[in-house]
Coordinates of C-alpha atoms and ligand atoms in Angstrom, one line a residue:
M1 CA 119.9 86.1 99.4
T2 CA 117.7 82.9 99.2
F3 CA 116.1 82.4 96.2
S4 CA 113.9 78.8 95.9
E5 CA 112.8 77.2 92.8
L6 CA 108.8 76.0 92.6
G7 CA 109.2 74.0 89.4
V8 CA 110.9 76.5 86.6
P9 CA 114.8 74.4 86.8
F10 CA 116.6 77.3 88.6
R11 CA 119.1 78.8 86.4
W12 CA 120.0 82.0 87.9
C13 CA 122.6 80.1 90.7
S14 CA 125.3 82.3 91.6
R15 CA 127.9 82.0 94.3
T16 CA 126.1 84.8 96.1
W17 CA 122.6 83.6 96.5
T18 CA 122.0 80.9 98.8
M19 CA 119.1 78.4 96.8
T20 CA 116.6 77.2 99.8
K21 CA 114.3 74.8 98.2
I22 CA 111.0 74.6 99.3
T23 CA 109.0 71.1 99.5
R24 CA 105.5 71.9 100.9
M25 CA 103.0 74.2 99.9
A26 CA 99.8 75.2 100.9
K27 CA 96.9 73.7 99.3
P28 CA 95.6 75.6 96.5
C29 CA 92.9 77.5 98.1
R30 CA 91.2 79.5 94.8
G31 CA 88.1 77.7 94.0
Q32 CA 87.4 77.5 97.8
F33 CA 85.7 81.1 97.4
A34 CA 83.1 79.0 95.9
I35 CA 80.9 80.0 99.0
A36 CA 83.4 83.0 99.3
S37 CA 81.0 84.2 102.7
G38 CA 81.1 80.0 104.0
C39 CA 84.6 80.9 103.8
R40 CA 85.0 82.0 107.2
L41 CA 84.8 79.1 109.0
L42 CA 83.4 79.7 111.9
S43 CA 82.9 77.2 115.4
V44 CA 79.8 79.8 116.6
K45 CA 77.1 81.1 115.3
P46 CA 77.6 84.7 114.5
V47 CA 76.8 88.2 115.9
D48 CA 74.4 89.6 113.5
P49 CA 75.5 93.3 113.1
P50 CA 73.3 95.9 114.1
L51 CA 70.7 96.9 111.6
T52 CA 72.5 100.0 109.3
S53 CA 69.9 102.0 109.6
E54 CA 70.8 102.0 113.6
R55 CA 74.5 102.1 113.5
Y56 CA 74.3 104.9 110.8
K57 CA 71.0 106.8 112.0
V58 CA 69.5 107.3 108.7
S59 CA 66.2 108.7 108.3
R60 CA 63.6 106.0 105.9
L61 CA 62.5 108.1 103.0
P62 CA 58.5 107.4 102.2
F63 CA 58.3 104.6 99.9
S64 CA 55.6 102.6 100.4
Q65 CA 55.9 99.0 102.2
V66 CA 55.1 95.7 101.3
T67 CA 51.4 94.2 102.0
A68 CA 50.0 90.8 101.6
Q69 CA 48.4 92.5 97.6
D70 CA 52.2 93.4 97.0
L71 CA 53.1 89.5 97.9
N72 CA 50.2 88.0 95.3
C73 CA 51.4 90.0 92.5
F74 CA 55.1 88.6 92.7
Q75 CA 53.8 85.1 93.0
Q76 CA 52.1 85.9 89.2
L77 CA 55.0 87.5 88.3
V78 CA 58.0 84.8 89.3
P79 CA 55.4 82.2 91.0
G80 CA 58.0 80.1 93.4
R81 CA 60.1 82.2 93.3
V82 CA 59.0 84.5 96.1
V83 CA 61.4 84.3 99.6
T84 CA 59.7 85.8 102.5
E85 CA 61.4 82.9 105.3
E86 CA 63.1 85.3 107.8
D87 CA 65.5 82.5 107.9
D88 CA 66.5 82.5 103.5
L89 CA 66.4 86.0 103.7
R90 CA 69.2 86.9 106.6
S91 CA 72.2 85.9 104.8
H92 CA 70.9 88.4 101.7
N93 CA 70.3 91.2 104.4
I94 CA 74.0 91.2 105.8
D95 CA 77.1 92.0 103.9
W96 CA 79.9 89.9 103.2
L97 CA 82.3 91.9 105.7
R98 CA 79.3 91.8 108.4
T99 CA 79.3 95.1 108.8
V100 CA 75.2 96.4 107.4
R101 CA 72.3 95.3 108.0
G102 CA 68.5 95.5 106.7
H103 CA 65.3 94.1 106.7
S104 CA 63.9 93.4 103.9
K105 CA 61.2 91.4 103.5
V106 CA 61.2 89.8 100.4
L107 CA 64.0 88.7 98.0
L108 CA 62.8 88.3 93.9
R109 CA 64.3 85.2 91.7
P110 CA 62.9 86.2 88.2
Q111 CA 64.5 83.9 85.3
N112 CA 64.5 86.1 82.5
T113 CA 64.8 90.0 81.6
N114 CA 61.0 91.0 80.9
E115 CA 60.1 89.2 84.9
V116 CA 62.8 91.6 85.9
S117 CA 60.8 94.5 83.4
E118 CA 57.6 93.9 84.6
I119 CA 59.1 93.5 88.7
L120 CA 60.1 97.0 88.6
R121 CA 57.6 98.8 86.7
Y122 CA 55.3 97.5 89.7
C123 CA 57.8 98.2 91.9
N124 CA 57.7 101.5 90.7
E125 CA 53.9 102.1 90.1
R126 CA 53.8 101.3 93.9
N127 CA 56.7 103.9 95.0
L128 CA 58.7 100.5 96.5
A129 CA 62.0 100.3 96.9
V130 CA 64.6 97.5 95.6
T131 CA 67.9 96.6 95.8
P132 CA 69.3 94.7 93.5
Q133 CA 71.9 91.3 94.3
G134 CA 74.0 89.8 92.4
G135 CA 76.7 87.5 94.7
N136 CA 76.3 90.2 97.7
T137 CA 80.3 90.6 98.0
S138 CA 79.9 94.1 97.8
L139 CA 82.7 95.6 100.2
V140 CA 80.4 99.1 101.2
G141 CA 77.8 97.8 102.1
G142 CA 76.4 98.3 98.2
S143 CA 73.8 95.1 97.7
I144 CA 72.1 95.0 101.6
P145 CA 68.7 97.1 102.0
V146 CA 69.4 100.1 104.4
F147 CA 65.8 99.6 105.6
D148 CA 63.0 96.8 104.0
E149 CA 63.8 97.3 100.0
I150 CA 62.6 94.9 97.9
L151 CA 65.6 92.7 96.7
I152 CA 66.0 91.3 93.6
S153 CA 68.2 88.6 93.0
T154 CA 70.3 87.8 90.1
A155 CA 71.1 84.1 90.6
L156 CA 68.4 82.0 88.5
M157 CA 69.6 84.6 85.4
D158 CA 72.6 82.1 85.3
Q159 CA 72.7 81.2 81.5
V160 CA 74.9 81.8 78.6
I161 CA 73.5 83.3 75.4
S162 CA 75.8 83.0 72.6
F163 CA 80.0 82.9 72.6
D164 CA 81.4 83.7 69.4
D165 CA 84.7 81.6 69.2
I166 CA 86.2 83.6 66.6
S167 CA 86.0 87.1 68.0
G168 CA 85.7 86.3 71.8
A169 CA 82.6 88.0 72.4
L170 CA 80.5 86.2 74.9
V171 CA 76.8 87.0 75.4
C172 CA 75.0 85.8 78.8
Q173 CA 73.1 86.6 81.5
A174 CA 73.9 89.0 84.5
G175 CA 73.7 86.1 87.1
C176 CA 76.6 84.0 85.5
V177 CA 79.1 83.7 88.3
L178 CA 82.2 85.0 87.2
E179 CA 84.6 81.9 87.9
A180 CA 81.5 79.7 85.8
L181 CA 82.1 82.6 82.9
D182 CA 86.0 81.2 83.2
K183 CA 85.6 77.7 83.3
Y184 CA 82.9 77.6 80.2
L185 CA 85.5 80.0 78.4
E186 CA 88.4 77.6 79.2
R187 CA 87.2 75.2 77.7
R188 CA 87.1 76.9 74.7
G189 CA 90.4 78.4 74.5
Y190 CA 89.7 81.8 76.8
T191 CA 89.5 83.1 79.3
M192 CA 87.5 86.1 81.6
P193 CA 89.0 89.5 80.9
L194 CA 88.3 90.0 84.9
D195 CA 89.8 88.0 88.2
L196 CA 89.0 88.7 91.7
G197 CA 89.4 86.6 94.7
A198 CA 85.4 87.4 94.7
K199 CA 85.0 85.0 91.2
G200 CA 83.1 81.6 92.5
S201 CA 80.4 84.1 94.0
C202 CA 80.2 87.3 92.4
H203 CA 77.6 87.8 89.3
I204 CA 78.9 89.2 86.2
G205 CA 76.1 91.6 86.5
G206 CA 77.6 92.7 90.0
N207 CA 81.1 93.0 88.7
L208 CA 79.9 95.2 85.7
A209 CA 77.3 97.3 88.2
T210 CA 80.9 97.7 90.4
N211 CA 82.9 98.4 87.4
A212 CA 85.2 95.8 89.2
G213 CA 88.9 96.1 88.4
G214 CA 90.4 93.0 90.0
L215 CA 93.8 90.9 89.7
K216 CA 94.4 91.4 85.9
L217 CA 93.1 95.0 85.3
L218 CA 97.0 95.5 84.7
R219 CA 96.5 93.2 81.2
Y220 CA 93.2 93.3 80.1
G221 CA 92.3 97.1 81.2
S222 CA 89.3 97.8 83.1
L223 CA 85.4 96.7 81.9
R224 CA 85.0 100.0 80.6
G225 CA 86.5 98.8 77.9
T226 CA 86.2 95.1 77.0
V227 CA 82.4 95.1 78.3
L228 CA 81.0 95.7 74.1
G229 CA 77.2 95.7 75.3
L230 CA 74.9 95.0 77.9
E231 CA 70.8 95.0 78.4
A232 CA 69.7 96.8 81.3
V233 CA 65.9 97.3 82.9
L234 CA 65.1 101.1 83.5
P235 CA 63.2 101.9 86.7
D236 CA 59.8 102.1 84.9
G237 CA 60.3 98.8 83.4
T238 CA 61.5 100.1 79.9
I239 CA 64.0 97.5 78.7
L240 CA 67.1 99.2 77.0
N241 CA 68.5 96.6 74.6
C242 CA 72.2 97.4 73.8
L243 CA 73.8 94.0 74.1
N244 CA 75.7 94.6 70.7
S245 CA 79.2 92.5 70.1
L246 CA 80.9 95.2 68.4
R247 CA 84.2 96.4 68.7
K248 CA 83.7 100.1 67.0
D249 CA 80.3 101.9 67.1
N250 CA 80.5 105.4 67.6
T251 CA 76.6 106.3 67.2
G252 CA 75.6 108.6 69.3
Y253 CA 75.5 108.4 73.1
D254 CA 77.8 105.6 74.8
L255 CA 74.9 104.8 77.2
K256 CA 76.4 101.3 78.6
Q257 CA 78.8 103.3 80.3
L258 CA 76.5 104.8 82.0
F259 CA 75.4 101.5 83.3
I260 CA 78.6 100.2 84.1
G261 CA 79.4 101.4 87.9
S262 CA 76.3 102.9 88.4
E263 CA 76.0 100.6 91.0
G264 CA 72.1 99.4 91.2
T265 CA 70.8 102.8 91.1
L266 CA 69.8 103.9 87.3
G267 CA 68.9 100.2 86.5
L268 CA 69.1 96.5 86.8
I269 CA 71.7 94.8 84.1
T270 CA 70.1 91.8 82.8
A271 CA 72.8 90.5 80.4
V272 CA 76.0 91.2 79.1
S273 CA 78.7 91.0 75.8
I274 CA 82.1 91.3 76.8
L275 CA 85.6 91.1 74.5
C276 CA 87.0 87.5 76.1
P277 CA 91.0 87.3 75.1
R278 CA 92.7 84.2 74.3
K279 CA 93.7 81.7 77.8
P280 CA 97.5 82.6 78.1
G281 CA 99.5 79.5 76.5
A282 CA 102.0 79.8 79.2
V283 CA 101.7 81.3 82.8
N284 CA 104.7 81.7 85.4
V285 CA 103.7 83.4 89.5
A286 CA 107.0 85.0 90.7
L287 CA 107.0 86.0 94.5
L288 CA 109.5 88.3 96.1
G289 CA 110.4 89.3 99.2
C290 CA 111.1 93.3 99.3
E291 CA 113.6 95.5 102.5
S292 CA 111.6 98.7 101.8
F293 CA 108.7 100.1 100.0
T294 CA 111.1 101.8 98.0
R295 CA 112.9 98.3 96.5
V296 CA 109.2 97.3 95.3
L297 CA 108.7 100.3 93.2
Q298 CA 111.9 99.9 91.5
V299 CA 110.9 95.9 91.3
F300 CA 107.7 97.6 89.1
T301 CA 109.6 99.8 87.3
L302 CA 112.5 96.6 86.8
C303 CA 109.4 94.1 85.8
R304 CA 107.5 96.3 83.2
D305 CA 110.9 97.1 81.6
R306 CA 112.3 93.7 81.4
L307 CA 109.1 91.9 81.3
G308 CA 107.2 94.1 79.6
E309 CA 104.0 92.8 77.1
I310 CA 104.0 89.6 79.1
L311 CA 103.4 91.6 82.4
S312 CA 99.6 90.2 82.9
A313 CA 99.6 91.2 87.1
C314 CA 101.9 93.3 89.6
E315 CA 100.7 93.0 93.1
F316 CA 102.1 93.7 96.7
M317 CA 101.3 92.9 100.5
D318 CA 103.2 93.7 103.1
A319 CA 104.7 91.8 106.5
A320 CA 101.4 92.6 108.4
S321 CA 99.0 91.1 105.3
M322 CA 101.3 87.5 105.5
K323 CA 100.7 87.7 108.9
V324 CA 97.2 87.5 108.3
V325 CA 96.9 84.6 106.1
Q326 CA 99.7 83.0 107.9
T327 CA 97.7 83.4 111.5
H328 CA 94.0 83.1 109.8
L329 CA 93.8 80.5 107.4
K330 CA 97.3 78.4 108.1
L331 CA 98.7 79.5 104.9
N332 CA 102.5 79.1 103.4
N333 CA 104.7 81.7 103.0
P334 CA 107.5 79.5 100.4
I335 CA 109.8 82.4 101.1
P336 CA 112.1 83.7 104.5
A337 CA 110.2 86.4 106.0
T338 CA 110.0 90.3 104.6
A339 CA 108.9 93.5 104.8
F340 CA 106.9 93.2 101.6
Y341 CA 106.2 91.4 99.0
V342 CA 105.5 91.3 95.5
L343 CA 103.4 89.0 93.3
I344 CA 104.1 89.2 89.6
E345 CA 102.7 87.2 87.0
T346 CA 103.4 86.5 83.2
S347 CA 101.1 85.3 80.9
G348 CA 102.3 84.5 77.3
S349 CA 101.7 82.5 74.5
S350 CA 105.6 80.6 74.5
A351 CA 107.0 79.0 77.9
H352 CA 110.3 79.3 76.3
H353 CA 110.4 83.1 75.3
D354 CA 108.6 84.2 79.1
E355 CA 110.7 81.8 81.1
E356 CA 114.1 83.6 79.7
K357 CA 112.4 87.1 80.2
L358 CA 111.6 86.0 83.8
N359 CA 114.6 84.4 84.4
E360 CA 116.6 87.6 83.4
F361 CA 114.7 90.0 85.2
L362 CA 114.5 87.4 88.3
A363 CA 118.4 87.6 87.8
Q364 CA 118.5 91.4 87.7
A365 CA 116.0 92.2 90.7
L366 CA 118.6 89.7 92.3
D367 CA 122.0 91.2 91.2
T368 CA 121.1 94.8 92.1
G369 CA 119.6 93.1 95.5
L370 CA 116.4 95.0 95.0
V371 CA 114.8 91.1 95.9
T372 CA 116.3 89.6 98.8
A373 CA 114.5 86.2 98.4
G374 CA 111.8 84.4 95.7
T375 CA 110.1 82.0 94.7
V376 CA 108.9 81.1 91.1
A377 CA 105.4 78.2 90.0
T378 CA 105.0 77.9 86.7
D379 CA 102.5 74.7 87.3
Q380 CA 98.8 75.4 88.5
T381 CA 98.9 74.1 91.7
K382 CA 102.0 76.3 93.1
I383 CA 100.2 79.3 91.2
L384 CA 97.6 78.9 92.8
S385 CA 99.4 78.5 96.3
L386 CA 101.2 81.7 95.9
W387 CA 97.8 83.5 94.3
A388 CA 96.3 82.4 97.5
L389 CA 99.0 84.7 99.3
R390 CA 97.7 87.7 97.6
E391 CA 93.8 86.7 97.1
R392 CA 93.0 86.2 100.6
I393 CA 93.7 88.6 102.3
T394 CA 90.7 90.1 102.4
E395 CA 89.2 86.4 104.4
A396 CA 92.2 86.7 106.7
L397 CA 91.4 89.9 107.8
A398 CA 87.7 88.8 108.2
H399 CA 88.5 86.4 110.5
D400 CA 90.6 88.8 112.8
G401 CA 87.9 91.7 113.2
Y402 CA 85.4 94.1 112.9
V403 CA 87.1 95.3 109.3
F404 CA 87.4 99.2 108.1
K405 CA 88.1 99.1 104.6
Y406 CA 89.3 101.3 102.3
D407 CA 90.3 101.1 98.3
L408 CA 92.1 104.3 97.0
S409 CA 94.0 105.6 94.2
M410 CA 96.6 107.9 93.9
P411 CA 100.3 108.0 92.4
V412 CA 102.2 104.7 93.1
N413 CA 104.8 106.5 94.9
K414 CA 102.4 107.8 98.1
L415 CA 100.9 104.3 98.2
Y416 CA 102.7 103.2 101.2
T417 CA 103.1 106.6 103.0
L418 CA 99.6 106.5 103.6
V419 CA 100.1 103.5 105.7
E420 CA 102.8 104.1 107.8
E421 CA 100.9 108.0 108.7
T422 CA 97.7 105.6 109.5
R423 CA 100.3 103.2 112.0
A424 CA 101.1 106.8 114.0
R425 CA 97.9 108.1 114.1
L426 CA 96.0 104.7 115.9
G427 CA 98.6 103.3 117.6
K428 CA 97.6 100.6 119.8
S429 CA 93.8 101.6 118.4
A430 CA 94.0 99.3 116.2
K431 CA 94.4 95.5 116.4
T432 CA 95.8 95.3 113.0
I433 CA 96.9 97.7 110.1
V434 CA 97.5 95.7 106.8
G435 CA 98.4 97.7 103.1
Y436 CA 98.2 95.6 100.1
G437 CA 96.9 96.5 96.5
H438 CA 97.5 96.5 93.3
L439 CA 100.4 98.1 92.7
G440 CA 100.6 97.9 88.7
D441 CA 97.2 100.2 89.2
G442 CA 98.1 102.5 91.5
N443 CA 95.5 100.7 93.8
L444 CA 95.7 100.5 98.3
H445 CA 93.6 98.8 99.6
L446 CA 94.4 100.2 103.5
N447 CA 92.6 97.8 106.1
V448 CA 92.6 98.3 109.9
T449 CA 91.2 95.8 111.7
A450 CA 89.2 96.4 115.3
E451 CA 88.2 93.6 118.0
S452 CA 84.7 96.0 117.4
H453 CA 82.9 98.6 115.5
T454 CA 83.9 101.6 117.8
D455 CA 82.5 105.2 117.1
S456 CA 86.2 106.3 118.1
L457 CA 88.6 104.0 115.4
L458 CA 85.6 105.4 112.9
A459 CA 86.4 109.0 113.9
A460 CA 89.6 108.8 113.9
L461 CA 89.7 107.2 110.5
E462 CA 87.2 109.1 108.7
P463 CA 87.9 112.0 107.5
F464 CA 91.8 111.5 107.5
V465 CA 92.1 109.0 105.2
Y466 CA 89.6 110.8 102.5
E467 CA 91.6 113.8 103.2
W468 CA 94.8 112.1 102.2
T469 CA 93.8 111.1 99.6
A470 CA 92.4 114.5 97.9
Q471 CA 95.6 115.8 99.0
H472 CA 97.1 113.4 96.8
R473 CA 94.4 114.1 94.2
G474 CA 93.6 110.4 94.9
S475 CA 90.3 108.5 94.1
I476 CA 88.7 107.2 97.5
S477 CA 87.6 104.3 96.2
A478 CA 89.8 103.0 93.1
E479 CA 87.6 100.0 92.3
H480 CA 84.7 98.7 95.4
G481 CA 82.4 101.7 94.7
L482 CA 80.6 103.9 96.8
G483 CA 77.8 101.7 98.1
F484 CA 76.0 102.9 101.2
K485 CA 79.7 103.2 102.8
K486 CA 81.4 105.9 100.8
R487 CA 78.4 107.5 99.0
D488 CA 78.6 111.0 101.4
H489 CA 82.6 111.2 100.6
I490 CA 82.2 111.3 96.7
H491 CA 83.0 114.8 97.1
Y492 CA 86.5 113.8 98.0
S493 CA 86.8 112.7 94.8
K494 CA 84.6 114.3 92.0
S495 CA 83.7 118.4 91.9
T496 CA 80.1 119.5 93.0
E497 CA 79.4 120.2 89.0
A498 CA 80.5 116.8 88.4
V499 CA 77.9 115.1 91.5
H500 CA 75.2 118.1 90.2
L501 CA 75.1 115.9 87.2
M502 CA 75.2 112.6 88.5
Q503 CA 71.6 113.9 90.1
K504 CA 70.1 115.0 87.7
I505 CA 70.9 111.9 85.7
K506 CA 69.7 109.7 88.6
R507 CA 66.5 111.7 89.2
M508 CA 66.0 111.7 84.6
L509 CA 66.1 108.4 85.0
D510 CA 64.4 107.4 88.5
P511 CA 62.2 110.0 89.0
K512 CA 61.1 108.0 92.4
G513 CA 64.4 107.4 93.4
I514 CA 63.9 103.8 93.8
M515 CA 66.4 102.2 92.8
N516 CA 69.0 100.9 95.5
P517 CA 68.2 104.1 97.7
Y518 CA 70.6 105.5 100.0
K519 CA 73.4 104.6 97.7
T520 CA 76.2 105.7 95.9
I521 CA 75.1 109.7 94.7
P522 CA 73.9 111.6 97.6
S523 CA 70.9 113.2 97.9
S524 CA 69.9 116.1 96.1
D525 CA 68.2 117.5 98.4
Ligands
FAD1 P1 76.7 92.6 94.8 O1 77.8 92.8 95.7 O2 75.3 91.8 94.6 O3 76.8 94.0 94.2 C1 77.1 95.3 94.4 C2 76.3 96.7 93.8 O4 76.4 96.2 92.6 C3 74.8 96.4 94.5 O5 75.5 98.4 94.4 C4 73.8 96.6 94.3 O6 73.1 97.0 94.0 C5 74.3 96.2 92.2 N1 74.4 95.0 91.5 C6 74.1 93.8 91.6 N2 74.2 93.4 90.6 C7 73.4 94.0 90.0 C8 72.7 94.5 88.4 N3 72.7 93.2 87.7 N4 72.5 95.0 87.9 C9 72.3 96.7 88.2 N5 73.0 96.1 89.8 C10 73.8 95.4 90.4 N6 86.1 94.5 93.8 C11 87.1 95.0 93.0 O7 86.9 95.9 92.2 N7 88.0 93.6 92.7 C12 88.5 92.8 93.2 O8 89.8 92.8 93.6 C13 87.9 92.7 94.3 N8 88.2 91.5 95.2 C14 87.2 91.0 96.3 C15 87.5 89.7 96.7 C16 86.5 89.0 97.9 C17 87.1 87.8 98.5 C18 85.3 89.9 97.9 C19 84.4 89.4 99.3 C20 85.1 90.9 96.7 C21 85.6 91.9 96.5 N9 85.4 92.6 95.4 C22 86.6 93.2 94.8 C23 84.5 93.9 95.8 C24 83.1 93.2 94.7 O9 82.8 94.7 94.4 C25 83.0 92.6 93.6 O10 83.6 91.2 94.5 C26 82.1 92.1 92.9 O11 82.2 93.2 91.7 C27 80.6 92.5 93.1 O12 79.5 91.3 92.5 P2 78.6 90.8 92.9 O13 77.9 90.4 92.2 O14 78.9 89.9 94.4 O15 78.0 92.0 93.3
MLT2 C1 91.8 92.3 96.5 O1 92.3 93.0 95.9 O2 92.0 91.6 97.2 C2 90.2 92.9 97.0 O3 89.8 94.7 96.2 C3 89.5 93.1 98.0 C4 90.1 93.9 99.0 O4 90.6 95.4 98.8 O5 90.2 93.4 100.2
ZN3 ZN1 91.1 95.2 95.0

């Protein structure tokens, strides 16, 4: 067994351990997500994916088409912020994974709620379909028009409205980039209750619209709990102001919850009020190696038991995931190669207290043979290097080929069985099959890559993955949403009655169906 030390004085030395000193670690890369899609440094111009409507054989609904007169009206509503050049529209018409493509002819860039309201009122009257777009990091094709829907970008709605440094309530426009908000809060001793690999690109409005989970859900809980209020514009232009900053408010239905996770199908979120925690004073990250998934589960149980309230993240990745970040991103694995890796983060207010607890946990994990090797980081640079190994798997996979992406939640002891069964089922027909995810949340990311999209591989994966998940009482979308790609599979996770009620709510708020059509809720026809 080996245990290497990165920043923490090595305290757990016993005669059974071999200490390996790591001399060099990869540079921190988290900040590179500031241009998340640009991270994929392709040397040749990438080939555009086929049009979504062709690959998936979808028929256009009878919405109006944008005319020259519409463009004139838009120019009056958002002067100088109407984008129609094909080259400028290209990146907005293709998703981050480069798997779906629309052909929107116009993108509007409102700066405030009133402009959004005017745009939607006009589009509703004219029966023009729209797609809200934040940072365009959706992994389910939610942010891309399927045909020629008008794109409404929140990119220019990026102002912080207020921050209460006693309660921690932050109020901001929907287009604020998650990482920018975190930096804003850091200067004030606070942090965002949400963290994800796309933080440099995704917008807080997009995070709410997808109810993003991410890397710190274990600590801070879901956005359904931390969002205090929001403002949204309904399809007919009505401004719905639920932007309060109260922790407790039981007056009537909690309407904000309708918009959280609604993926732009009920209205456009224009502002957000969110409860932010204090920035933790002490953070430690440990990367541990385990020989089997059974050991991974035992490490999870042990760390919950021994670390208790200071545990802030518990992620896992398999050897194949480690291989893709090493191969495509040249990241350095600081511990000896093994079958599984667990990344544990602690966040607390007392470095001494946290270190002591972590040391005890690690000593027990090593002594009992749950962990074969590990490394601990306490300084920021090294912490980021360890996190990069886990956070950048998504990006590495995009280099590997066409990615079939599944985001599933299920009883935690079943998480890896599905990966193994998928491997057995696909044999050599896939290029790479990886399993990683948010162990602490029972959330598996099963990803399969191939040189290109093939209908045969898709048919081998679906409905197999969804049926398997349903049989184990799981959800076919733990955190990424349904978007375009998973819409018609909703019934694997929701009852017929529940889907009918969703369709009724959709019809009530959006009778013409102009908001992000073809997404999330199956059509009731
Ligand atoms: P977009 O991609 O632009 O839009 C997403 C959906 O929300 C679309 O349906 C869009 O129409 C709608 N929408 C956007 N803005 C608004 C608005 N203001 N009002 C109404 N609807 C709107 N997700 C997780 O849950 N956990 C993760 O750990 C995670 N990691 C990721 C890592 C990478 C590298 C990438 C590329 C994606 C990751 N995602 C993750 C997926 C993605 O859901 C999140 O990145 C993010 O929440 C999307 O925000 P966005 O601003 O990019 O939204
Ligand atoms: C993650 O946890 O890394 C994200 O949800 C993205 C992904 O699933 O690849
Ligand atoms: Zn995730």
